[in-house]
Amino acid sequence: MTSSDSFLHLQFSAAAGAPALSPKSSSFSVSVGPVVLFSVLDHFLRRPEQQTRVIGALLGVRSEDGSEVEIRNCFPLNHSETSDQQVVVDTDYLNQMYSLHQRVNSKETIVGWYATGTEINPNSVWIHEFFANETTPFQPVHLLVDTTLSNDKMACRSFVSSQVGVPGTEHPGSMFVQIPCEVKYFDAERSGLDLISMAKGTPDKTATILSDMDSLERSILHVQNMVETVTDYVDRVLSKKEKANNAIGRFLMDIVSLVPRIDAPEFEKMFNKHLNDLLMVVYLANLTRTQLAIAERLHKMM
């Protein structure tokens, strides 16, 4: 593309009900881990004051046909760009960081690149073409992260591109098409996200790690609230105040069928036994910590 060329950006509304189409596959989808979003946000907060956006490489795995991409990690890149479509990327740093990452996890490869902002600009075309050489034979994925927190949330969108234009022209254009993007996390990551979400309700925006007993109490209260919500919904359906939903009914039936039938006294006995074991573990851990502290002080005195 020359400086006079432009690019085409297609974005399909999520409310249309149909998935976004990729130039190669109608089932192209991307999943992003929460670690990637936090890394992008940290990179944006540490940027120079005169820099409007930051970019970096995305690492992850692909399905055999390349239609599903799971973004698991990323690392920042040094770059500079101007309004006249002059883009400079530190390729030496990219190769060095990718080589170091391969030593840790050889299964994760470069699957695309990320940028912060709300819109794709003309310079993105050049960067996307650069990463196309890194992801051959697959096309790279462009992840756009909104760090301005529009609508009070950090939204992320993913795109792929392909060349478009009149056949036989010397400089074809590029078409960016939005594809489905979903944030996925594991159970271990869910615990960390729940802890971070607790900070938004405090005046100083900080959260402390809960003890085992506090965590158990919080889990019980959460389960109790969910049971109350389901009970309230069932009561409204039985009283004809709300129309029954067959999908919700089947889901509740599957959940109830998975719960083992245990008498109330037996369940209370099992719960108390587990609670006593937990208290014993906490007591032994505190006792061990105290003994280590005393031994360390005695060692220093001698």
CSV table of N, CA, C and O in Angstrom, one decimal, residues 226 230 233-234 245-259:
chain,number,residue,atom,x,y,z
A,226,MET,N,-26.9,-18.1,45.6
A,226,MET,CA,-27.4,-18.7,44.3
A,226,MET,C,-28.6,-19.6,44.5
A,226,MET,O,-29.5,-19.6,43.7
A,230,VAL,N,-32.3,-19.2,42.7
A,230,VAL,CA,-33.0,-20.3,42.0
A,230,VAL,C,-34.3,-20.6,42.7
A,230,VAL,O,-35.4,-20.8,42.0
A,233,TYR,N,-36.8,-18.0,41.6
A,233,TYR,CA,-37.3,-18.2,40.3
A,233,TYR,C,-38.3,-19.3,40.2
A,233,TYR,O,-39.3,-19.1,39.5
A,234,VAL,N,-38.0,-20.4,40.9
A,234,VAL,CA,-39.0,-21.5,40.8
A,234,VAL,C,-40.3,-21.1,41.5
A,234,VAL,O,-41.4,-21.5,40.9
A,245,ASN,N,-39.1,-21.3,31.6
A,245,ASN,CA,-38.1,-21.4,30.5
A,245,ASN,C,-37.6,-22.9,30.5
A,245,ASN,O,-37.1,-23.4,31.5
A,246,ASN,N,-37.9,-23.5,29.4
A,246,ASN,CA,-37.5,-25.0,29.3
A,246,ASN,C,-36.0,-25.2,29.4
A,246,ASN,O,-35.6,-26.2,30.0
A,247,ALA,N,-35.2,-24.3,28.8
A,247,ALA,CA,-33.8,-24.5,28.9
A,247,ALA,C,-33.3,-24.4,30.4
A,247,ALA,O,-32.5,-25.2,30.8
A,248,ILE,N,-33.8,-23.4,31.1
A,248,ILE,CA,-33.5,-23.3,32.5
A,248,ILE,C,-34.0,-24.5,33.3
A,248,ILE,O,-33.3,-25.0,34.2
A,249,GLY,N,-35.1,-25.0,33.0
A,249,GLY,CA,-35.7,-26.2,33.7
A,249,GLY,C,-34.8,-27.4,33.5
A,249,GLY,O,-34.5,-28.1,34.4
A,250,ARG,N,-34.4,-27.6,32.3
A,250,ARG,CA,-33.5,-28.8,32.0
A,250,ARG,C,-32.1,-28.6,32.7
A,250,ARG,O,-31.6,-29.6,33.2
A,251,PHE,N,-31.6,-27.4,32.7
A,251,PHE,CA,-30.4,-27.2,33.4
A,251,PHE,C,-30.5,-27.4,34.9
A,251,PHE,O,-29.6,-28.1,35.5
A,252,LEU,N,-31.6,-27.0,35.5
A,252,LEU,CA,-31.8,-27.2,36.9
A,252,LEU,C,-32.0,-28.7,37.2
A,252,LEU,O,-31.5,-29.2,38.2
A,253,MET,N,-32.7,-29.4,36.3
A,253,MET,CA,-32.9,-30.9,36.5
A,253,MET,C,-31.5,-31.6,36.4
A,253,MET,O,-31.3,-32.5,37.2
A,254,ASP,N,-30.6,-31.2,35.5
A,254,ASP,CA,-29.3,-31.8,35.5
A,254,ASP,C,-28.5,-31.6,36.7
A,254,ASP,O,-27.8,-32.5,37.2
A,255,ILE,N,-28.6,-30.4,37.3
A,255,ILE,CA,-27.9,-30.1,38.5
A,255,ILE,C,-28.4,-30.9,39.7
A,255,ILE,O,-27.6,-31.4,40.5
A,256,VAL,N,-29.7,-30.9,39.8
A,256,VAL,CA,-30.3,-31.7,40.9
A,256,VAL,C,-30.0,-33.2,40.8
A,256,VAL,O,-29.7,-33.8,41.8
A,257,SER,N,-29.9,-33.7,39.6
A,257,SER,CA,-29.6,-35.1,39.5
A,257,SER,C,-28.2,-35.4,39.8
A,257,SER,O,-27.8,-36.6,40.1
A,258,LEU,N,-27.3,-34.4,39.8
A,258,LEU,CA,-25.9,-34.6,40.1
A,258,LEU,C,-25.6,-34.6,41.6
A,258,LEU,O,-24.6,-35.0,42.1
A,259,VAL,N,-26.6,-34.0,42.4
A,259,VAL,CA,-26.4,-33.9,43.8
A,259,VAL,C,-26.7,-35.2,44.5
A,259,VAL,O,-27.8,-35.8,44.3
